[in-house]
Short mmCIF file of N, CA and C in Angstrom, two decimals:
data_model
loop_
_atom_site.label_atom_id
_atom_site.label_comp_id
_atom_site.label_asym_id
_atom_site.label_seq_id
_atom_site.Cartn_x
_atom_site.Cartn_y
_atom_site.Cartn_z
N UNK A 1 122.93 290.72 183.33
CA UNK A 1 122.21 289.61 183.51
C UNK A 1 120.79 289.68 183.75
N UNK A 2 120.52 290.53 184.48
CA UNK A 2 119.38 290.90 185.03
C UNK A 2 118.33 291.27 184.15
N UNK A 3 118.92 292.53 183.36
CA UNK A 3 118.17 292.84 182.18
C UNK A 3 118.04 292.16 180.92
N UNK A 4 119.00 291.04 180.98
CA UNK A 4 118.84 290.54 179.43
C UNK A 4 117.71 289.19 180.09
N UNK A 5 117.62 288.71 181.37
CA UNK A 5 116.36 287.99 181.69
C UNK A 5 115.45 288.98 181.64
N UNK A 6 115.21 290.20 182.29
CA UNK A 6 113.78 290.72 181.90
C UNK A 6 113.44 291.00 180.49
N UNK A 7 114.41 291.43 179.67
CA UNK A 7 114.26 291.41 178.21
C UNK A 7 113.51 289.91 177.64
N UNK A 8 114.28 288.91 178.17
CA UNK A 8 113.84 287.62 177.47
C UNK A 8 112.46 287.33 178.40
N UNK A 9 112.64 287.89 179.41
CA UNK A 9 110.92 287.53 180.13
C UNK A 9 109.86 288.54 179.35
N UNK A 10 110.23 289.53 178.92
CA UNK A 10 109.22 290.25 178.13
C UNK A 10 108.77 289.83 176.74
N UNK A 11 110.03 289.33 175.98
CA UNK A 11 109.83 288.91 174.91
C UNK A 11 108.62 287.61 174.61
N UNK A 12 109.26 286.88 175.67
CA UNK A 12 108.38 285.29 176.00
C UNK A 12 106.93 285.55 176.43
N UNK A 13 106.66 286.63 177.22
CA UNK A 13 105.39 286.95 177.65
C UNK A 13 104.54 287.94 176.35
N UNK A 14 105.24 288.75 175.55
CA UNK A 14 104.84 289.26 174.27
C UNK A 14 104.41 288.15 173.24
N UNK A 15 105.31 286.97 173.32
CA UNK A 15 104.93 285.91 172.42
C UNK A 15 103.94 285.11 172.86
N UNK A 16 103.71 284.86 174.11
CA UNK A 16 102.70 284.15 174.99
C UNK A 16 101.38 284.95 174.60
N UNK A 17 101.29 286.25 174.95
CA UNK A 17 100.05 287.03 174.59
C UNK A 17 99.70 286.78 173.10
N UNK A 18 100.59 287.18 172.12
CA UNK A 18 100.34 287.16 171.02
C UNK A 18 99.81 285.44 170.37
N UNK A 19 100.43 284.61 170.89
CA UNK A 19 99.95 283.37 170.62
C UNK A 19 98.44 283.06 171.13
N UNK A 20 98.42 283.52 172.57
CA UNK A 20 96.89 283.57 173.11
C UNK A 20 95.91 284.02 172.05
N UNK A 21 96.06 285.67 171.63
CA UNK A 21 95.29 286.19 170.74
C UNK A 21 95.15 285.62 169.58
N UNK A 22 96.34 284.78 168.99
CA UNK A 22 95.81 284.41 167.57
C UNK A 22 95.23 282.80 167.76
N UNK A 23 95.32 282.18 169.03
CA UNK A 23 94.39 281.02 169.42
C UNK A 23 92.82 281.51 169.68
N UNK A 24 92.95 282.45 170.30
CA UNK A 24 91.52 283.20 170.74
C UNK A 24 91.05 283.20 169.16
N UNK A 25 91.05 284.22 168.40
CA UNK A 25 90.48 284.60 167.23
C UNK A 25 90.30 283.38 166.55
N UNK A 26 91.14 282.40 166.41
CA UNK A 26 91.17 281.33 165.66
C UNK A 26 89.98 280.33 165.99
N UNK A 27 89.62 280.33 167.40
CA UNK A 27 88.56 279.95 167.98
C UNK A 27 87.46 280.27 167.56
N UNK A 28 87.46 281.52 167.61
CA UNK A 28 85.94 282.65 167.37
C UNK A 28 85.61 282.28 165.93
N UNK A 29 86.68 282.10 165.20
CA UNK A 29 86.65 282.27 163.75
C UNK A 29 86.24 281.05 163.46
N UNK A 30 86.50 279.90 164.01
CA UNK A 30 86.14 278.64 163.73
C UNK A 30 84.54 278.37 164.45
N UNK A 31 84.26 279.17 165.56
CA UNK A 31 83.00 278.77 166.15
C UNK A 31 82.19 279.57 165.22
N UNK A 32 82.44 280.67 164.38
CA UNK A 32 81.55 281.28 163.48
C UNK A 32 81.18 280.85 162.40
N UNK A 33 82.23 279.72 161.98
CA UNK A 33 82.00 279.00 160.53
C UNK A 33 81.22 278.04 161.20
N UNK A 34 81.64 277.24 162.24
CA UNK A 34 80.74 276.45 162.60
C UNK A 34 78.99 276.67 162.51
N UNK A 35 78.99 277.72 163.41
CA UNK A 35 77.53 278.52 163.56
C UNK A 35 76.78 278.65 162.08
N UNK A 36 77.78 279.36 161.37
CA UNK A 36 77.04 279.44 159.87
C UNK A 36 76.70 277.82 159.22
N UNK A 37 77.63 276.82 159.47
CA UNK A 37 77.34 275.70 158.70
C UNK A 37 76.14 275.04 159.29
N UNK A 38 76.16 275.27 160.90
CA UNK A 38 74.76 274.74 161.30
C UNK A 38 73.55 275.48 160.76
N UNK A 39 73.53 276.73 160.64
CA UNK A 39 72.43 277.45 160.19
C UNK A 39 72.09 277.02 158.59
N UNK A 40 72.90 276.82 157.84
CA UNK A 40 72.92 276.36 156.55
C UNK A 40 72.34 275.11 156.50
N UNK A 41 72.84 274.18 157.22
CA UNK A 41 72.21 272.68 157.26
C UNK A 41 70.54 272.79 158.23
N UNK A 42 70.47 273.26 158.65
CA UNK A 42 69.21 273.89 159.35
C UNK A 42 68.01 274.22 158.41
N UNK A 43 68.59 275.30 157.39
CA UNK A 43 67.62 275.95 156.22
C UNK A 43 67.55 274.45 155.57
N UNK A 44 68.67 274.10 155.05
CA UNK A 44 68.51 272.67 153.84
C UNK A 44 67.47 271.56 154.66
N UNK A 45 67.52 271.36 155.80
CA UNK A 45 66.54 270.52 156.08
C UNK A 45 65.14 270.80 156.19
N UNK A 46 65.18 272.08 156.60
CA UNK A 46 63.94 272.81 156.77
C UNK A 46 62.90 272.76 155.51
N UNK A 47 64.19 273.09 154.33
CA UNK A 47 63.63 273.24 152.79
C UNK A 47 63.20 271.67 152.48
N UNK A 48 64.16 270.81 152.47
CA UNK A 48 63.90 269.28 152.30
C UNK A 48 62.34 269.06 153.10
N UNK A 49 61.94 269.27 154.15
CA UNK A 49 61.06 268.76 154.69
C UNK A 49 59.63 269.56 154.00
N UNK A 50 59.86 270.47 153.92
CA UNK A 50 58.46 271.72 153.22
C UNK A 50 58.44 270.62 152.01
N UNK A 51 59.84 270.49 150.89
CA UNK A 51 59.40 269.75 149.70
C UNK A 51 59.08 268.60 149.68
N UNK A 52 59.19 267.65 150.91
CA UNK A 52 58.68 266.25 150.94
C UNK A 52 57.18 266.71 151.22
N UNK A 53 57.05 267.45 151.99
CA UNK A 53 55.60 267.77 152.73
C UNK A 53 54.56 267.97 151.12
N UNK A 54 55.00 268.88 150.29
CA UNK A 54 54.57 269.50 148.99
C UNK A 54 54.18 268.10 148.40
N UNK A 55 55.23 267.24 148.27
CA UNK A 55 55.40 266.21 147.35
C UNK A 55 54.41 265.48 148.04
N UNK A 56 54.18 264.84 148.93
CA UNK A 56 53.12 263.91 149.76
C UNK A 56 51.81 264.72 149.60
N UNK A 57 52.09 265.53 149.55
CA UNK A 57 50.01 266.71 149.70
C UNK A 57 49.69 266.44 148.19
N UNK A 58 50.85 266.73 147.34
CA UNK A 58 50.27 266.64 145.67
C UNK A 58 50.21 264.85 145.19
N UNK A 59 50.82 264.32 145.90
CA UNK A 59 50.78 262.60 145.44
C UNK A 59 49.40 262.34 146.32
N UNK A 60 48.85 262.93 147.18
CA UNK A 60 47.70 262.59 147.87
C UNK A 60 46.42 263.08 147.07
N UNK A 61 46.40 264.11 146.65
CA UNK A 61 45.38 264.99 145.92
C UNK A 61 45.47 264.15 144.52
N UNK A 62 46.40 263.59 143.84
CA UNK A 62 46.19 262.92 142.53
C UNK A 62 45.78 261.72 142.97
N UNK A 63 46.22 260.97 143.76
CA UNK A 63 45.36 259.50 144.17
C UNK A 63 44.11 259.97 144.38
N UNK A 64 43.52 260.79 144.82
CA UNK A 64 42.24 261.57 145.30
C UNK A 64 41.29 261.56 143.80
N UNK A 65 42.02 262.24 143.11
CA UNK A 65 41.30 262.39 141.74
C UNK A 65 41.43 261.03 140.96
N UNK A 66 42.40 260.26 141.04
CA UNK A 66 42.52 259.10 140.42
C UNK A 66 41.37 257.96 140.89
N UNK A 67 41.05 258.22 142.10
CA UNK A 67 39.91 256.98 142.63
C UNK A 67 38.54 257.90 142.29
N UNK A 68 38.36 259.22 142.44
CA UNK A 68 37.21 259.77 142.24
C UNK A 68 37.21 259.37 140.68
N UNK A 69 38.10 259.62 139.75
CA UNK A 69 37.79 259.38 138.35
C UNK A 69 37.40 257.71 138.17
N UNK A 70 37.80 256.70 138.90
CA UNK A 70 37.41 255.63 138.71
C UNK A 70 35.92 255.06 139.17
N UNK A 71 35.73 255.79 140.16
CA UNK A 71 34.82 255.61 141.18
C UNK A 71 33.34 255.92 139.57
N UNK A 72 33.63 257.29 139.66
CA UNK A 72 32.64 257.92 138.06
C UNK A 72 32.65 257.05 137.18
N UNK A 73 33.66 256.32 136.60
CA UNK A 73 33.79 255.62 135.42
C UNK A 73 33.11 254.40 135.41
N UNK A 74 33.21 253.65 136.87
CA UNK A 74 32.42 252.29 137.10
C UNK A 74 30.92 252.95 137.31
N UNK A 75 30.52 254.19 137.99
CA UNK A 75 29.50 254.54 137.75
C UNK A 75 28.56 254.52 136.79
N UNK A 76 29.29 255.07 135.56
CA UNK A 76 28.66 255.10 134.23
C UNK A 76 28.64 254.04 133.94
N UNK A 77 29.79 253.13 133.88
CA UNK A 77 29.64 252.12 133.14
C UNK A 77 28.49 250.98 133.70
N UNK A 78 27.95 251.14 135.24
CA UNK A 78 26.51 250.61 135.62
C UNK A 78 25.62 251.05 135.47
N UNK A 79 25.32 252.23 135.37
CA UNK A 79 24.18 253.08 134.55
C UNK A 79 24.08 252.78 133.00
N UNK A 80 25.14 252.47 132.38
CA UNK A 80 24.85 252.56 130.81
C UNK A 80 24.60 251.09 130.50
N UNK A 81 25.14 249.84 131.30
CA UNK A 81 24.61 248.57 131.41
C UNK A 81 23.12 248.67 131.65
N UNK A 82 22.80 248.96 132.83
CA UNK A 82 21.33 249.09 133.47
C UNK A 82 20.56 249.79 132.20
N UNK A 83 21.07 250.80 131.46
CA UNK A 83 20.14 251.42 130.85
C UNK A 83 19.96 251.02 129.27
N UNK A 84 20.79 249.89 129.11
CA UNK A 84 20.17 248.98 127.97
C UNK A 84 19.17 248.15 128.13
N UNK A 85 18.77 247.88 129.41
CA UNK A 85 17.23 247.06 129.60
C UNK A 85 16.33 247.77 129.49
N UNK A 86 15.19 247.23 129.23
CA UNK A 86 13.94 248.07 129.10
C UNK A 86 13.64 248.68 130.53
N UNK A 87 13.57 247.95 131.59
CA UNK A 87 13.46 248.41 133.12
C UNK A 87 14.39 249.78 133.08
N UNK A 88 15.81 249.70 132.22
CA UNK A 88 16.39 250.97 132.79
C UNK A 88 16.28 252.08 131.76
N UNK A 89 15.79 251.78 130.48
CA UNK A 89 14.96 252.79 129.94
C UNK A 89 14.14 253.53 130.57
N UNK A 90 13.19 252.65 131.12
CA UNK A 90 12.07 253.45 132.00
C UNK A 90 12.62 254.31 133.09
N UNK A 91 13.86 253.73 133.69
CA UNK A 91 14.28 254.86 134.74
C UNK A 91 14.98 255.77 134.32
N UNK A 92 15.53 255.78 133.09
CA UNK A 92 16.15 256.89 132.44
C UNK A 92 15.41 257.94 132.33
N UNK A 93 13.78 257.42 131.51
CA UNK A 93 13.13 258.57 131.32
C UNK A 93 12.54 259.17 132.35
N UNK A 94 12.12 258.13 133.64
CA UNK A 94 12.01 258.76 135.20
C UNK A 94 12.33 259.86 135.54
N UNK A 95 14.08 259.52 135.46
CA UNK A 95 15.13 260.40 135.90
C UNK A 95 15.00 261.48 135.08
N UNK A 96 14.98 261.56 133.82
CA UNK A 96 14.81 262.79 132.96
C UNK A 96 13.94 263.67 133.19
N UNK A 97 12.59 262.76 133.62
CA UNK A 97 11.62 263.98 133.51
C UNK A 97 11.56 264.63 134.93
N UNK A 98 12.07 263.77 136.04
CA UNK A 98 12.27 264.08 137.14
C UNK A 98 13.20 265.61 137.25
N UNK A 99 14.30 265.57 136.22
CA UNK A 99 15.17 266.52 136.15
C UNK A 99 14.50 267.90 135.42
N UNK A 100 13.64 267.54 134.39
CA UNK A 100 12.96 268.63 133.87
C UNK A 100 12.18 269.41 134.78
N UNK A 101 11.43 268.60 135.56
CA UNK A 101 10.46 269.00 136.47
C UNK A 101 11.10 269.92 137.24
N UNK A 102 12.39 269.62 138.02
CA UNK A 102 13.07 270.39 138.92
C UNK A 102 13.83 271.48 138.33
N UNK A 103 14.06 271.46 137.22
CA UNK A 103 14.32 272.53 136.49
C UNK A 103 13.44 273.86 136.45
N UNK A 104 12.56 273.21 136.06
CA UNK A 104 11.06 274.14 136.03
C UNK A 104 10.60 274.74 137.46
N UNK A 105 10.94 273.89 138.27
CA UNK A 105 10.88 274.57 139.88
C UNK A 105 11.78 275.45 139.90
N UNK A 106 12.99 275.19 139.64
CA UNK A 106 14.02 276.06 139.94
C UNK A 106 14.03 277.72 139.81
N UNK A 107 13.39 277.32 138.13
CA UNK A 107 13.17 278.64 137.45
C UNK A 107 11.76 279.07 138.06
N UNK A 108 10.67 278.50 138.29
CA UNK A 108 9.88 279.18 138.85
C UNK A 108 10.26 279.60 140.63
N UNK A 109 11.20 279.17 140.99
CA UNK A 109 11.52 279.73 142.20
C UNK A 109 12.26 280.87 141.98
N UNK A 110 13.07 280.95 141.20
CA UNK A 110 14.28 282.35 141.65
C UNK A 110 13.52 283.37 140.85
N UNK A 111 12.46 283.32 139.97
CA UNK A 111 11.76 284.46 139.46
C UNK A 111 10.49 284.79 140.00
N UNK A 112 9.99 286.25 139.67
CA UNK A 112 8.63 286.45 140.35
C UNK A 112 7.61 286.20 139.51
N UNK A 113 8.12 286.06 138.15
CA UNK A 113 6.93 286.24 137.04
C UNK A 113 7.86 284.66 135.89
N UNK A 114 6.90 284.15 135.99
CA UNK A 114 7.00 282.81 134.97
C UNK A 114 6.33 282.54 133.88
N UNK A 115 6.79 283.04 132.52
CA UNK A 115 6.20 282.93 131.64
C UNK A 115 6.57 281.62 130.64
N UNK A 116 5.38 280.93 130.30
CA UNK A 116 5.58 279.66 129.94
C UNK A 116 4.50 279.84 128.25
N UNK A 117 4.65 278.72 127.52
CA UNK A 117 4.14 278.77 126.53
C UNK A 117 2.73 277.98 126.59
N UNK A 118 2.42 277.53 127.91
CA UNK A 118 1.26 276.76 128.19
C UNK A 118 1.40 275.41 127.80
N UNK A 119 2.37 274.81 127.36
CA UNK A 119 2.82 273.42 127.16
C UNK A 119 3.75 272.96 127.90
N UNK A 120 3.96 273.32 129.34
CA UNK A 120 5.08 272.61 129.82
C UNK A 120 4.94 271.05 129.99
N UNK A 121 3.87 270.41 130.11
CA UNK A 121 3.79 268.90 130.28
C UNK A 121 4.15 268.64 128.83
N UNK A 122 4.14 269.08 127.46
CA UNK A 122 4.39 268.73 126.61
C UNK A 122 5.89 268.76 126.16
N UNK A 123 6.78 270.21 126.53
CA UNK A 123 7.83 270.17 126.70
C UNK A 123 8.67 269.12 127.54
N UNK A 124 8.36 268.78 128.64
CA UNK A 124 8.62 267.71 129.56
C UNK A 124 9.25 266.47 128.43
N UNK A 125 7.76 265.94 128.26
CA UNK A 125 7.60 264.97 127.12
C UNK A 125 8.73 264.93 126.08
N UNK A 126 8.61 266.03 125.55
CA UNK A 126 9.90 266.27 124.10
C UNK A 126 11.26 266.18 125.00
N UNK A 127 11.66 266.42 125.98
CA UNK A 127 12.45 266.51 126.52
C UNK A 127 13.23 265.32 126.86
N UNK A 128 12.18 264.58 127.28
CA UNK A 128 12.37 262.85 127.72
C UNK A 128 12.26 262.22 126.41
N UNK A 129 11.63 262.41 125.45
CA UNK A 129 11.37 261.76 123.86
C UNK A 129 13.01 262.14 123.51
N UNK A 130 13.62 263.37 123.47
CA UNK A 130 14.55 263.34 122.93
C UNK A 130 16.20 262.86 123.47
N UNK A 131 15.91 262.67 124.87
CA UNK A 131 17.01 262.08 125.70
C UNK A 131 16.77 260.56 125.55
N UNK A 132 15.51 260.08 125.06
CA UNK A 132 15.67 258.70 125.15
C UNK A 132 16.08 258.38 123.30
N UNK A 133 16.08 259.09 122.50
CA UNK A 133 16.28 259.04 121.32
C UNK A 133 17.70 258.75 121.62
N UNK A 134 18.63 259.65 122.04
CA UNK A 134 20.01 259.83 122.22
C UNK A 134 20.43 258.48 122.92
N UNK A 135 19.84 258.40 124.07
CA UNK A 135 20.04 256.82 124.80
C UNK A 135 19.79 255.86 123.82
N UNK A 136 18.84 255.63 123.04
CA UNK A 136 18.97 254.67 122.09
C UNK A 136 19.91 254.30 120.86
N UNK A 137 20.28 255.74 120.46
CA UNK A 137 21.27 255.52 119.52
C UNK A 137 22.63 255.08 120.39
N UNK A 138 22.59 255.71 121.50
CA UNK A 138 24.18 254.85 122.40
C UNK A 138 23.98 253.80 122.05
N UNK A 139 22.98 253.37 122.72
CA UNK A 139 22.82 251.43 123.05
C UNK A 139 23.01 250.91 121.63
N UNK A 140 22.43 251.39 120.72
CA UNK A 140 22.55 250.91 119.20
C UNK A 140 24.10 250.65 118.70
N UNK A 141 24.67 252.31 118.80
CA UNK A 141 26.00 252.02 118.87
C UNK A 141 27.07 250.93 119.63
N UNK A 142 26.51 251.17 120.76
CA UNK A 142 27.51 250.19 121.52
C UNK A 142 26.82 248.67 121.31
N UNK A 143 25.93 248.32 120.92
CA UNK A 143 25.64 246.87 120.48
C UNK A 143 26.08 246.42 119.23
N UNK A 144 26.31 247.16 118.23
CA UNK A 144 27.08 247.47 116.93
C UNK A 144 28.59 246.81 117.37
N UNK A 145 29.18 247.55 118.41
CA UNK A 145 30.59 247.52 118.12
C UNK A 145 31.06 245.99 118.96
N UNK A 146 30.30 245.41 119.80
CA UNK A 146 30.10 244.21 120.80
C UNK A 146 29.42 243.22 119.84
#
């Protein structure tokens, strides 16, 4: 009977050790699975945050470009309306003349030798006259449309 009890005790002990080992292995397996799921969720959240940041940055840039385009269009409209007046034509002529003079200064500043045909003032006058002709034709076309 003692042998039977010892046998039974050994069997129960072995079964207990077996169940304990299985439970420990299953716990470790579940812990690894949970760790992997947590790492995956962290990567997904980081990717979504990066995506959202890129979307917000692109949206901001697009809005800035749109606002600059609107401002430039409004400025051109204002300049166009002003250029349609006699005083506006004089202002355009002055602006073009100043631009031509600045261009000649830049050319003279860049090089050590400046070659001209001796008619620099005539060239500026011609440039302004050509610009005025273009401006007049634009104004005429604008007036006939409205």
